[in-house]
Amino acid sequence: MAQTTYVRDHSGTGRSAPVFPQGHRVITANNCRVVGAVYADMKISFLIHNAYGIGGTITTTFNLAGALAERHDVEIVSALRHREHPNLVLDPRVRLRALVDLRKEADHPLHQRPAKVFPSAEYRHHQYSELTDQRIGECLEAIDTDVVIGTRPGLNVHIARQAPQRVLRVGQEHLTLDNHPPALRTALRRAYRRLDVITTVTEADAAAYRRKMWLPGVHVEALPNSVPDPALPPADDTAKIVIAAGRLVPVKRYDLLIEAFAQVAAAHPDWQLRIYGKGEQQPRLRELIERLRLWNNVFLMGAATPMEAEWAKGSVGAAASNFEPFGMTIVEAMRCGLPVVSTDCPYGPGEIIKDGADGRLVPVGDADALASALLELVGDDERRRRMGRTALENARRFAPGPVVAQAERILEDALTARTTDRPTSTPQNHRSNSALIGRSHAARDAAHAAAAGALRAIRKGRR
């Protein structure tokens, strides 16, 4: 533990100064120190699936860990590893270690046996094993930290069941509760009662957790993802380019976006749509571009990491998803000064975009509405510029400073509650939630899970 205790500067600079305020009591809580109610030098550990891959959870975890490392001792523990170096750049102040190295241990006898702690209903279960059970359990048992944060349901279960009570146990939800199958929700309901805090990326999902899970004593709060401050100047709005980015998978509905852009290209043939990403839909999307004769207007650009330089080349961002737990690419585009046209899908876009001010929200699956909104911005230079400036300003709330301050406040509240034996502050709609509603959802999920299990058993018996 460092000898200097810091108090957050609320002037808006984001800096901290080493001070000992008059009349404030210094308290030791595990390895961190407290001045009044402000904790400094917290030791924080993130537990992630595979830090060496590419994905939204890895990006947001790296972003948050790096921002926290400005004032705290931070490490990322990767359950799995499959390559020498991470694909993404990690802040050098953040330590990274892996528990199972698949380059050397893929054939380990224990890795051939299915996991027992990691829930079987979690879709990553096939990648876990008795070896990961053992390594994660040993890691958590010996962990020398104040806070341990899980980044997916299966790892949150490990933390709930295996992390010592002296450690603040936090489970992050990077998807949504409703996106999980009933069998997984049933498993989470049993395990999550042992967590201290659950964070979701949207207010809508936090409300769903409070209403449907009924986890007495567990603090549930929304903590949005953050996007680092851009290193490049914002887009200058002169390029006649619409940009979209993400995995080329069915839920992202790039087919809908291409169909909508056909109307844009017909009215404004000098405009382009550039789609960045890779995935299983690439051949189908290429065929669609050929069929609609858009080869001079729509381009599949492949993956680009980081995306900032590409956003800055455009004038409008676009997203057409059927479902979006948050909307990281929307925030990235807005932070580069692009207004974004997006489907108003569950859950994230509606909490990021202010319709008509910094972007447009349109109904899910409606190609005509998507085309109309794009045409509105493409055809009106002044409106597009004004909305781009507003997008740049409104997206500042997703900068690392505000998000890390919120994360620190959540952790500080929970740690203070432990030292003072008081409950954490709880949103009003959680306090007024009925146990009856939560138990009703629990019974429904259990029934669906049992029915699905019986159906699988019948099908297996017929083989």
PDB file of C-alpha atoms in Angstrom, residues 46 48 50-52 62 74-81 84-86 88 90-98:
ATOM      1  CA  PHE A  46     -10.462  -7.881 -13.581  1.00  0.00           C
ATOM      2  CA  ILE A  48     -11.765 -11.791 -18.318  1.00  0.00           C
ATOM      3  CA  ASN A  50      -9.450 -14.122 -23.132  1.00  0.00           C
ATOM      4  CA  ALA A  51      -7.631 -10.800 -23.123  1.00  0.00           C
ATOM      5  CA  TYR A  52      -5.657 -11.858 -26.194  1.00  0.00           C
ATOM      6  CA  PHE A  62      -8.862  -2.441 -21.295  1.00  0.00           C
ATOM      7  CA  VAL A  74      -4.842  -2.642 -11.512  1.00  0.00           C
ATOM      8  CA  GLU A  75      -4.379  -6.064 -13.095  1.00  0.00           C
ATOM      9  CA  ILE A  76      -6.254  -8.107 -15.671  1.00  0.00           C
ATOM     10  CA  VAL A  77      -6.404 -11.872 -15.189  1.00  0.00           C
ATOM     11  CA  SER A  78      -7.185 -13.702 -18.429  1.00  0.00           C
ATOM     12  CA  ALA A  79      -8.729 -17.140 -17.954  1.00  0.00           C
ATOM     13  CA  LEU A  80      -7.393 -18.220 -21.348  1.00  0.00           C
ATOM     14  CA  ARG A  81      -4.517 -17.275 -23.622  1.00  0.00           C
ATOM     15  CA  GLU A  84       1.979 -14.220 -27.313  1.00  0.00           C
ATOM     16  CA  HIS A  85       0.658 -10.650 -27.205  1.00  0.00           C
ATOM     17  CA  PRO A  86      -2.842  -9.123 -26.968  1.00  0.00           C
ATOM     18  CA  LEU A  88      -5.351  -4.601 -28.419  1.00  0.00           C
ATOM     19  CA  LEU A  90      -3.075  -2.290 -22.970  1.00  0.00           C
ATOM     20  CA  ASP A  91      -2.025   0.596 -20.757  1.00  0.00           C
ATOM     21  CA  PRO A  92       1.509  -0.288 -19.543  1.00  0.00           C
ATOM     22  CA  ARG A  93       0.467   0.490 -15.958  1.00  0.00           C
ATOM     23  CA  VAL A  94      -1.958  -2.461 -16.019  1.00  0.00           C
ATOM     24  CA  ARG A  95      -0.510  -5.910 -15.340  1.00  0.00           C
ATOM     25  CA  LEU A  96      -1.747  -8.837 -17.420  1.00  0.00           C
ATOM     26  CA  ARG A  97      -1.479 -12.520 -16.557  1.00  0.00           C
ATOM     27  CA  ALA A  98      -3.117 -15.655 -17.909  1.00  0.00           C
TER      28      ALA A  98
END
